XYZ file of C-alpha atoms in Angstrom:
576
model
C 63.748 -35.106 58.998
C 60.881 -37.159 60.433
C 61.896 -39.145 63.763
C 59.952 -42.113 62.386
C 62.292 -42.245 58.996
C 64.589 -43.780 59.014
C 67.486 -41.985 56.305
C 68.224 -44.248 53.486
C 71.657 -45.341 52.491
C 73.064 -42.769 49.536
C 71.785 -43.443 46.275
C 69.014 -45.215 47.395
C 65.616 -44.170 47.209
C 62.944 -43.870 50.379
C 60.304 -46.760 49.973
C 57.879 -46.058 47.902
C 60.160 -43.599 45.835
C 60.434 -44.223 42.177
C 63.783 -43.406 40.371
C 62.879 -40.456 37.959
C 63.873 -40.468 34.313
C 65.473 -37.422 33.462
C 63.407 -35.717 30.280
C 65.273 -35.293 27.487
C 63.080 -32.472 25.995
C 60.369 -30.129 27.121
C 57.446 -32.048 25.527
C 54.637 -33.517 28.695
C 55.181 -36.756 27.570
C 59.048 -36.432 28.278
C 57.622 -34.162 31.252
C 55.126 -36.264 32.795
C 52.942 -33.575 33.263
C 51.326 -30.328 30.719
C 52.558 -27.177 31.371
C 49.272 -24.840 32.013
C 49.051 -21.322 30.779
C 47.514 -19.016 33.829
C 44.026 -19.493 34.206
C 41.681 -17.012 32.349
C 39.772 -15.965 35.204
C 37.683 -13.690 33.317
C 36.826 -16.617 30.483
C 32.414 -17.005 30.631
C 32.657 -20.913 31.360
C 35.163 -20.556 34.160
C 33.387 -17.915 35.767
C 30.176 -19.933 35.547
C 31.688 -23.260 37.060
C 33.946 -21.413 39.426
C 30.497 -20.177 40.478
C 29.129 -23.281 40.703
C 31.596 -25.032 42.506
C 31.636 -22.191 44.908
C 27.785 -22.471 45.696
C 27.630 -26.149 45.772
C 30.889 -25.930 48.169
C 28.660 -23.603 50.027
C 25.154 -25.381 50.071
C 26.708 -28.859 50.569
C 30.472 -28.741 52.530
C 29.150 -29.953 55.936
C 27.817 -32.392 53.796
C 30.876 -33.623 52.563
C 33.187 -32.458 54.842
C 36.161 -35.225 55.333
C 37.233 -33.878 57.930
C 35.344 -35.830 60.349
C 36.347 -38.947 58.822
C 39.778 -38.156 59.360
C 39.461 -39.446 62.878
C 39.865 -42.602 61.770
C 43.771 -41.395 60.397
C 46.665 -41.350 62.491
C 46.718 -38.503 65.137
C 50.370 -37.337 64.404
C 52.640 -34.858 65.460
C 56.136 -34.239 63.976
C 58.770 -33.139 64.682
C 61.482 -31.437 62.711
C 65.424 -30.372 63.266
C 68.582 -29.723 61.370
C 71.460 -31.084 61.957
C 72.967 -28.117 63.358
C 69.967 -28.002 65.798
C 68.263 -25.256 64.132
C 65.982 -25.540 61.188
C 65.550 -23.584 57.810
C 61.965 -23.317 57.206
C 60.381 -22.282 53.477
C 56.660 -20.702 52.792
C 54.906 -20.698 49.489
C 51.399 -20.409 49.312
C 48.921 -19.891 46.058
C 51.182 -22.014 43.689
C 48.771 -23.863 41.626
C 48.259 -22.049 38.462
C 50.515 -20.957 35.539
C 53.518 -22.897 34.760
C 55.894 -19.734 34.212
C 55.494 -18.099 37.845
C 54.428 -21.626 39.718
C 58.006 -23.141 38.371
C 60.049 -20.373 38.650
C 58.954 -20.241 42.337
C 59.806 -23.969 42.979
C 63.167 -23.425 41.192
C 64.487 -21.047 43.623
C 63.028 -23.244 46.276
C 64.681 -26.190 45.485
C 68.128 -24.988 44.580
C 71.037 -25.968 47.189
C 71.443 -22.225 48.361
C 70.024 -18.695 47.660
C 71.951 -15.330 47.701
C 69.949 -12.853 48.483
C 71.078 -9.285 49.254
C 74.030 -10.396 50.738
C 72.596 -13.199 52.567
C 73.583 -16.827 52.128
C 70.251 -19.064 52.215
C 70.263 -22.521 52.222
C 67.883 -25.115 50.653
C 65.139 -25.509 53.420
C 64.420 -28.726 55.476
C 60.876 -28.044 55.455
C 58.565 -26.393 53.420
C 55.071 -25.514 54.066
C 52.355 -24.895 51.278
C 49.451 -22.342 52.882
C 46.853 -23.287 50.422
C 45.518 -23.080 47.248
C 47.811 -25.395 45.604
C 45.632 -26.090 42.441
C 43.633 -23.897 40.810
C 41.050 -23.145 39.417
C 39.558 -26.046 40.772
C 40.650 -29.285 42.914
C 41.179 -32.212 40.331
C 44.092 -35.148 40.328
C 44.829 -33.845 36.660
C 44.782 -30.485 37.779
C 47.322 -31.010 40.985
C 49.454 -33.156 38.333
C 49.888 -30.284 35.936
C 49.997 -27.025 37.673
C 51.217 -28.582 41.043
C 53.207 -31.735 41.594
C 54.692 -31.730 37.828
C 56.715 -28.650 38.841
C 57.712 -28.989 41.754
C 58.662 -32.785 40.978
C 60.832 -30.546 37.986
C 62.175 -28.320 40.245
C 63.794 -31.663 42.795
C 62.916 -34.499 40.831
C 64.759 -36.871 43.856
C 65.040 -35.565 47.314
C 68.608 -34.923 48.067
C 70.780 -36.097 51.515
C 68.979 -34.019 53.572
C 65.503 -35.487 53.010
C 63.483 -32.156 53.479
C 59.824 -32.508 54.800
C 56.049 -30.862 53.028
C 53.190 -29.955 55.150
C 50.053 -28.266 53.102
C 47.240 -26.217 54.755
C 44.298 -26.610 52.534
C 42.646 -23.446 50.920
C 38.991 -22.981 49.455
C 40.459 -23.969 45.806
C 41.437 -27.346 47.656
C 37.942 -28.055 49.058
C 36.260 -27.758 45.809
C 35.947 -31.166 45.313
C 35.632 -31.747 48.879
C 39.037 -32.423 49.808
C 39.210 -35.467 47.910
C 42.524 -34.876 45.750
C 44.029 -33.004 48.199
C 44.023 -36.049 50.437
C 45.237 -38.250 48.006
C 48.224 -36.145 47.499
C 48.920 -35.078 50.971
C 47.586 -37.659 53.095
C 48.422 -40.634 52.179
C 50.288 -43.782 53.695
C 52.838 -44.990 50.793
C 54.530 -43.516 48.315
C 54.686 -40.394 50.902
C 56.616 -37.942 48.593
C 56.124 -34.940 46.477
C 58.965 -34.505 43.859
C 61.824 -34.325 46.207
C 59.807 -33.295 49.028
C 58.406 -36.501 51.520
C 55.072 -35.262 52.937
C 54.940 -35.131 56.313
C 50.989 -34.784 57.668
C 48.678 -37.417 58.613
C 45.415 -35.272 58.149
C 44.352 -32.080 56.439
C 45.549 -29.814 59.609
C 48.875 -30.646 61.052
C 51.114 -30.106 64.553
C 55.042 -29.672 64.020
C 57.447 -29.618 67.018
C 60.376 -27.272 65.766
C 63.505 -26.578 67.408
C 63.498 -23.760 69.737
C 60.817 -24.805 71.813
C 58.927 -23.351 68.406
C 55.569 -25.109 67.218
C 54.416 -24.846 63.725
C 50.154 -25.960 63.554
C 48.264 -25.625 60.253
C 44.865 -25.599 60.472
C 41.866 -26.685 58.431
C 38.902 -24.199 58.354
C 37.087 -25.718 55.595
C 36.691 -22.334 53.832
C 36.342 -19.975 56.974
C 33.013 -22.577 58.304
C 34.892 -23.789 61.720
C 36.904 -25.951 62.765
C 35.450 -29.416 63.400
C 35.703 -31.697 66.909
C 38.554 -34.396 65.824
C 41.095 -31.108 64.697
C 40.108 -29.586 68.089
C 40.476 -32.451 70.118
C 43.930 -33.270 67.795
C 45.022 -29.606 68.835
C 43.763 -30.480 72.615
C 46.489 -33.191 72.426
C 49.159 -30.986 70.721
C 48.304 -27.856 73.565
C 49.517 -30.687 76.305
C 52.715 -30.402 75.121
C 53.005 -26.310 75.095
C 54.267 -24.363 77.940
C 54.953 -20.951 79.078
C 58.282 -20.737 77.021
C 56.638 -22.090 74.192
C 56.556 -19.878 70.887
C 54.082 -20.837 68.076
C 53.740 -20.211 64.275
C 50.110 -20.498 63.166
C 49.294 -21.358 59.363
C 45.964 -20.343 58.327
C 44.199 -20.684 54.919
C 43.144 -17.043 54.592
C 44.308 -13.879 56.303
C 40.921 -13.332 58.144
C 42.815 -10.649 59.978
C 42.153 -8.427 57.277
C 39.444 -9.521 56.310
C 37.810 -8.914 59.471
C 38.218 -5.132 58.521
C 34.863 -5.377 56.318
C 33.418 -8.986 57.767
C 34.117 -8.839 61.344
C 33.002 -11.984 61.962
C 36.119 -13.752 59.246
C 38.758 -14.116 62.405
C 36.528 -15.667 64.906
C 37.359 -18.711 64.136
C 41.128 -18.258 64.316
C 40.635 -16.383 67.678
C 38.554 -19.029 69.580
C 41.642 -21.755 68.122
C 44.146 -19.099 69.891
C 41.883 -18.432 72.995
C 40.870 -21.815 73.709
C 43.517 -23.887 72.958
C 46.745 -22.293 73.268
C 46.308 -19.414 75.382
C 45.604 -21.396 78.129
C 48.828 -23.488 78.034
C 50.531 -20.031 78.191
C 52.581 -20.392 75.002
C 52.816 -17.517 72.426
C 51.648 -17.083 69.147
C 54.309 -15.089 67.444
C 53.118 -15.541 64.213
C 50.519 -15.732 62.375
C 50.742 -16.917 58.570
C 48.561 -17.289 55.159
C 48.318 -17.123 51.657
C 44.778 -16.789 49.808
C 45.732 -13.009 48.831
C 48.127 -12.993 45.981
C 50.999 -10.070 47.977
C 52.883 -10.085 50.625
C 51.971 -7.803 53.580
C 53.082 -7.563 57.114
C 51.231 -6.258 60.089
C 53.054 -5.512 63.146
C 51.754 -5.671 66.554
C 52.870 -5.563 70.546
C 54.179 -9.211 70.304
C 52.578 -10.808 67.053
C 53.583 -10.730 63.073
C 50.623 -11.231 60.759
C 51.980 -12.180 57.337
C 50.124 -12.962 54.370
C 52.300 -14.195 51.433
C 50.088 -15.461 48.979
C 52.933 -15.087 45.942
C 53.887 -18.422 44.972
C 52.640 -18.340 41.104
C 48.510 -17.133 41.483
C 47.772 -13.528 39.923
C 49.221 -10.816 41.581
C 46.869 -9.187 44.116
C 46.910 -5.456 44.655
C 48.209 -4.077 48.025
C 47.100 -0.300 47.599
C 44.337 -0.304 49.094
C 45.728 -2.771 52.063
C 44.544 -0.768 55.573
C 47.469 1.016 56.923
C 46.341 -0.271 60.257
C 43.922 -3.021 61.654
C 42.522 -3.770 64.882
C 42.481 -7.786 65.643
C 39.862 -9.121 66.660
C 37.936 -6.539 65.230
C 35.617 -4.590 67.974
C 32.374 -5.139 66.457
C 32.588 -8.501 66.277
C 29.814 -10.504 67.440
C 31.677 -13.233 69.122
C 30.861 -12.868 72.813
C 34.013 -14.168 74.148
C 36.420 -11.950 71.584
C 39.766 -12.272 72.863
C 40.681 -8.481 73.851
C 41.690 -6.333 70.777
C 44.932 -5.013 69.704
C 46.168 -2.567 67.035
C 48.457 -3.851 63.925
C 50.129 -1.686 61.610
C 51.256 -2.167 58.102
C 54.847 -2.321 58.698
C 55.669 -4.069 55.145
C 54.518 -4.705 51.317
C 55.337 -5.985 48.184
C 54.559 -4.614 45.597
C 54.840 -1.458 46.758
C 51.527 0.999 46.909
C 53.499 2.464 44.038
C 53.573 -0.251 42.050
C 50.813 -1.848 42.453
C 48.834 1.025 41.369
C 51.011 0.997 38.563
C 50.029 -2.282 37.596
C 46.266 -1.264 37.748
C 46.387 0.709 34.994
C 47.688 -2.333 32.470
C 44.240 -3.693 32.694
C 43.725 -1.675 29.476
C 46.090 -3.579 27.296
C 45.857 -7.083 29.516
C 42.069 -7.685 29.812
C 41.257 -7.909 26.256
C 43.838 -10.295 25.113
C 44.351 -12.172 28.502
C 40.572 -12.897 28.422
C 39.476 -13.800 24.683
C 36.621 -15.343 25.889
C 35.128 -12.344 27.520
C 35.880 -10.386 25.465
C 33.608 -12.248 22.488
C 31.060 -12.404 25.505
C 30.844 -8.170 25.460
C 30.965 -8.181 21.636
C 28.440 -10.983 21.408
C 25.720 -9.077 24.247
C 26.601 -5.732 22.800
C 25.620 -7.582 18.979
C 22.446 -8.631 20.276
C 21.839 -4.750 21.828
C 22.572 -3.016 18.851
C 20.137 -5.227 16.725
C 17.699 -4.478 19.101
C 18.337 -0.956 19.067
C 18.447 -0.350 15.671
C 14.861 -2.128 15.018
C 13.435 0.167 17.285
C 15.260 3.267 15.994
C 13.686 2.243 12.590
C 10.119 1.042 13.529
C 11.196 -2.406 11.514
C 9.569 -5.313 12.074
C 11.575 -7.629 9.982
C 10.495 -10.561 7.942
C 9.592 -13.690 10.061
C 12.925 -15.111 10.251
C 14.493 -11.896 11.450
C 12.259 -11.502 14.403
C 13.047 -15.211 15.699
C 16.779 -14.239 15.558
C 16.311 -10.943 17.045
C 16.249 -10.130 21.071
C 13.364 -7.971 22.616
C 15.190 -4.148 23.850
C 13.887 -4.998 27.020
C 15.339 -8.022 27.466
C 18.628 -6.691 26.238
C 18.508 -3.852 28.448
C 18.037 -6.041 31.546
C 20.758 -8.049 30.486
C 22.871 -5.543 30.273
C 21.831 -3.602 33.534
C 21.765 -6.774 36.167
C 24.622 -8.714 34.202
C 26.565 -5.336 35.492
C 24.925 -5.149 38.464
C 25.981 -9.047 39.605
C 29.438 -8.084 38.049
C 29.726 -6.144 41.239
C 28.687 -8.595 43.226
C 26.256 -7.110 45.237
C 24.326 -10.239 46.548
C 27.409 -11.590 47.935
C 29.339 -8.526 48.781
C 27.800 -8.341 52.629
C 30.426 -6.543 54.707
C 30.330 -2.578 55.124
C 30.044 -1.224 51.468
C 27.247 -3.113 50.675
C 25.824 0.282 48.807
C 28.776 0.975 46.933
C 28.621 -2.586 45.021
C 25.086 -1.336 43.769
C 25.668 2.045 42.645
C 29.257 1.033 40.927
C 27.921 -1.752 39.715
C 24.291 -0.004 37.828
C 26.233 2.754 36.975
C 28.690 0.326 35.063
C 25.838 -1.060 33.118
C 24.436 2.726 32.245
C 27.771 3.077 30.911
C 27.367 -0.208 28.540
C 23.757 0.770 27.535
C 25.237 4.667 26.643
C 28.252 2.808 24.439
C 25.403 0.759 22.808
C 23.154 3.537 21.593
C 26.417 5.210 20.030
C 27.398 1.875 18.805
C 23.617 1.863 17.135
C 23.934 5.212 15.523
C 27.123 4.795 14.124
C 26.018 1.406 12.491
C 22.754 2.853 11.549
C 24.978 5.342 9.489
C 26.820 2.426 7.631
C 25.498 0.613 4.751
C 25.402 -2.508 6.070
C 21.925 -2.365 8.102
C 19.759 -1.808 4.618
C 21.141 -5.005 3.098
C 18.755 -7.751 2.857
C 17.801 -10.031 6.155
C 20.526 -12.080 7.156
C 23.511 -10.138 5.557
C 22.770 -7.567 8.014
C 23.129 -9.734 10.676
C 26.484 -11.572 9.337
C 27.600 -8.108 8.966
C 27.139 -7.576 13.136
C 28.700 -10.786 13.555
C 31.890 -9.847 11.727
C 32.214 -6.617 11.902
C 30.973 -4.956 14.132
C 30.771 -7.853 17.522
C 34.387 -7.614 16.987
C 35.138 -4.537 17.477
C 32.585 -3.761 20.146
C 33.994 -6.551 22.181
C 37.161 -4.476 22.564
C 35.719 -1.236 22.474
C 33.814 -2.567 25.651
C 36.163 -4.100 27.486
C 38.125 -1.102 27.229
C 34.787 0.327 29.206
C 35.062 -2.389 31.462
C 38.491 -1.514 31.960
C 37.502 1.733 33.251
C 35.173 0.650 35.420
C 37.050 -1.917 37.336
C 39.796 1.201 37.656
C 36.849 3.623 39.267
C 35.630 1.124 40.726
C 38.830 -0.133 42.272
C 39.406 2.531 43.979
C 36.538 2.393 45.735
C 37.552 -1.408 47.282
C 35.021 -3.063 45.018
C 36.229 -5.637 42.098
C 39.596 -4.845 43.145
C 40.001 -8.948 42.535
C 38.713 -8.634 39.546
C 41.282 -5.640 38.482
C 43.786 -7.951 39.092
C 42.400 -11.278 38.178
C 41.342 -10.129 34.526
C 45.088 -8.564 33.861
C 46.665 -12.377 35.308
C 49.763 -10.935 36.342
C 52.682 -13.020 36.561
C 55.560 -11.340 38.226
C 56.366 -10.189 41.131
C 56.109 -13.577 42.936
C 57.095 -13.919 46.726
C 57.584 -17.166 49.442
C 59.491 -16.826 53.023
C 62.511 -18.756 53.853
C 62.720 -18.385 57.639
C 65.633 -19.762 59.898
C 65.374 -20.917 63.669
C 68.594 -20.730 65.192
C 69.678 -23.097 67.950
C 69.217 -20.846 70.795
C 64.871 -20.040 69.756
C 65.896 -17.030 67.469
C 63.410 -17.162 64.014
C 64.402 -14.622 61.387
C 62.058 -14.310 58.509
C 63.546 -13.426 55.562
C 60.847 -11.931 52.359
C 62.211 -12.948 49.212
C 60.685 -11.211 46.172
C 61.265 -12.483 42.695
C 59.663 -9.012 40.188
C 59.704 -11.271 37.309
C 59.728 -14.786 36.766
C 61.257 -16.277 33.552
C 59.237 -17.704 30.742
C 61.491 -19.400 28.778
C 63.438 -22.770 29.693
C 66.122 -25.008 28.463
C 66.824 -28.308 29.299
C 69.678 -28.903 32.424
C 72.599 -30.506 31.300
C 73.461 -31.555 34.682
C 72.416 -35.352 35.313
C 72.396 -35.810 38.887
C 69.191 -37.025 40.275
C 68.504 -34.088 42.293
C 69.400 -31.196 39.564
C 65.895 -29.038 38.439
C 65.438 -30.592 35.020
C 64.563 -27.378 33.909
C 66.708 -24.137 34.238
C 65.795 -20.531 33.236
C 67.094 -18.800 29.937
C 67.828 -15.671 31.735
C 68.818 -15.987 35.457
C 66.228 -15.667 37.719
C 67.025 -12.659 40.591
C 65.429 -12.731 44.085
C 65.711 -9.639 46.451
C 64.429 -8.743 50.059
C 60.917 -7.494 50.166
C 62.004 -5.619 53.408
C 64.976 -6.364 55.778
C 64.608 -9.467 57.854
C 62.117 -9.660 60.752
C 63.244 -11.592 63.967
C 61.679 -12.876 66.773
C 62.935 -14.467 70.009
């Protein structure tokens, strides 16, 4: 598919390309790679060094941005057609995380043809990943396992056709400042991702399609900017746009909607459009990310905005998804704002239904999905008690007692502004600002009420009048335990209230780690310039695999116990 390849003879492998063993059972060492359970997103330590890695990406990413050493790189531009003239076109975006839902994805990806609804799909000649390929963090080991292993099982050789990967980079990528992501898909040998031969020569990329159709990914670095060698890259690639020219624009984050509580999130995407394609006269027809974990599509006068963010992340809610936005937003404070237009939600999945549906297992999920935080709550609501319950009974313990015992204060505090930052008020900005507070104190009110009940009750119990430390051990065993589900049962509640609100709604979702109800596009350009997007929903992904018993090289190795089925999200769009 790239003018510059030349196709190898059949059988033979593209230079570079290593002949793949076949495993001959599902253990990593057979594999290659370690099958990852979904990331725990509620789990203490992760929370902690996701925070970390946020703030440092924060405090020091013009520091370490790469992007201006990609200058040095070739300035590519690529071009890609079928043999029929036309081109079938595949996007997946937030695939990086468990290996049930990121594999079952890349299965129906790479298999020869799709039957969906009645419509025959074929295998796509290119696919484009919109970001977030690895989580929780960037790391080689991390891109091996919940990335390139399963998509390597899924087409372990690339088959006749030689289809093409191009990869937007999304904040999860730039946590180590790009560096992994480069080395996977940037490189200059050995250009090829399971069955897939990448196609890009920086972290942003320009893609001639048939049609008179353009495909251009950009790099925003984590919604910073865009920096001078992608702009003057883009300069180049807006010589080549004219008039008839349509374009498809893939974006790391759907700042479109975002812009509906940070007006300021799609000014970068807007001075890209204004500056450097508007002027040319081409089109942007469509406008495409990941970074939220639905699909949704926004309609407007002669534009698609379509975030599919399904391709094995935690489902994200689309209830509370505006039922219409206005892009760029009005009170934004760019001066040169390219002039606003209305967008309504013309499609979803899951359903509003649904997905409120799925709210309500956070009950049953967050407890067991998130062992760690769950010990956390019994563990702070321990320490409360024991401070309670010396107070309650004017105790002051023999020597040892008090250095293992926490001040009420202290506890209280704890309990109040742990809450409180819970809610992320300090970084919540936007236009609810006050709602993060009050949700957020009044969740910690809640804790303190549950730990005063929690104090009588034990008072009531033998245990507290047995001699220093049994009464302690007691706490640990008994009674941390079953405080740390009691409260996250409270917790539950409160991310449900508070949900519905439009605060933590991330974490309502994040803490149940939902893994159905995946979704990528497979879109075809016809010969003549016609693109139909077709959304294909998968509402549960498989979770147990067998072994193929077909050999050839390009066969998944793996193959679902129970047949996976993919359906329409909503009837195909088309644009000409």
């Amino acid at each position: 598919m790239h003018p510059e390849a030349a196709h190898p003879a059949d059988g033979e492998h593209a230079p570079g390309e290593r002949a793949v063993r076949r495993p001959r059972s599902l253990d990593p060492v057979e594999l290659g790679f370690t099958p990852r359970k979904p990331v725990p997103w509620l789990a203490p330590f992760l929370l902690i060094s996701t925070g970390i890695r946020t703030l440092l990406a924060m405090l020091f990413g013009a520091y370490l941005d790469k992007r201006e050493l990609q200058n040095a790189l070739d300035a590519r531009i690529a071009k890609q057609v079928g043999p029929d003239g036309g081109l079938w076109l595949d996007y997946v975006a937030d695939l990086g995380d468990g290996f049930n839902a990121t594999y079952s994805v890349a299965y129906l990806l790479a298999q020869p043809e799709l039957v969906v609804d009645g419509h025959r799909l074929p295998r796509a000649q290119t696919l484009v990943m919109g970001g977030d390929q690895v989580y929780p963090s960037a790391g080689y080991e991390a891109y091996e396992d919940r990335c390139k292993g399963p998509y390597q099982a899924a087409m372990p050789v690339a088959p006749p056709e030689r289809p093409a990967l191009f990869a937007v980079p999304g904040n999860h990528d730039w946590y180590d400042g790009l560096t992994a992501f480069l080395r996977i898909f940037v490189r200059s040998r050995d250009r090829h991702f399971g069955g897939w031969g990448t196609g890009q020569s920086r972290s942003y990329f320009a893609v001639e399609l048939p049609g008179d159709w353009w495909l251009l990914g950009l790099d925003d670095q984590s919604g910073s900017y865009l920096d001078d060698p992608q702009l003057a890259y883009f300069d180049e690639v807006a010589r080549r746009l004219g008039p008839q020219s349509r374009v498809i624009v893939a974006v790391p984050a759907p700042t479109w909607v975002k812009a509906v509580d940070h007006p300021t999130a799609y000014d970068s995407i807007d001075y890209f459009i204004r500056t450097i394609i508007a002027p040319t006269g081409a089109h942007v027809r469509l406008l495409i990310s990941g970074d939220l974990h639905h699909y949704a599509r926004y309609a407007g006068p002669d534009r698609q905005l379509v975030t599919c963010g399904g391709g094995g992340a935690y489902l994200y809610p689309t209830h509370k998804l505006p039922q219409r936005i206005e892009v760029p937003p009005k009170d934004t404070l760019s001066r040169r704002a390219s002039r606003t237009r209305g967008y309504d939600l013309a499609g979803r999945y899951p359903d509003a239904a649904r997905s409120r549906r799925y709210g309500w297992g956070i009950f049953a999920r967050l407890p067991f999905r998130n062992p760690g935080f769950t010990t956390l709550l019994g563990t702070v609501h321990t320490l409360l008690m024991l401070a309670m319950a010396g107070v309650a009974t004017n105790r002051a313990g023999t020597t040892e007692q008090r250095l293992f015992s926490v001040p009420l204060v202290i506890m209280l505090g704890v309990a109040l502004l742990g809450a409180g930052f819970f809610a992320k008020p300090p970084s919540a900005g936007g236009k609810r600002h006050v709602r993060h507070w009050i949700l957020g104190i009044g969740h910690g009110l809640a804790h303190v009420g549950l730990a005063a009940a929690g104090t009588w009750a034990w008072l009531a119990l033998p245990f507290y009048e047995w001699p220093w430390p049994l009464p302690a051990v007691a706490a640990a065993v008994v009674y941390g335990p079953v405080m740390g589900l009691v409260s996250s049962q409270v917790v539950g509640a409160y991310l449900l209230i508070a949900g519905s609100f439009g605060v933590n709604l991330n974490e309502l979702f994040a803490g149940q780690g939902i893994e159905d109800a995946k979704s990528f596009l497979r879109m075809r350009i016809a010969p003549d310039g016609t693109l139909t997007i077709y959304p294909i929903a998968v509402d549960r992904v498989s979770r147990d695999w067998r072994l193929n018993p077909d050999q050839s090289p390009t066969a998944s190795w793996l193959l679902p116990k129970d047949p996976l089925t993919a359906r329409l999200a909503e009837p195909p769009i088309t644009l000409t």
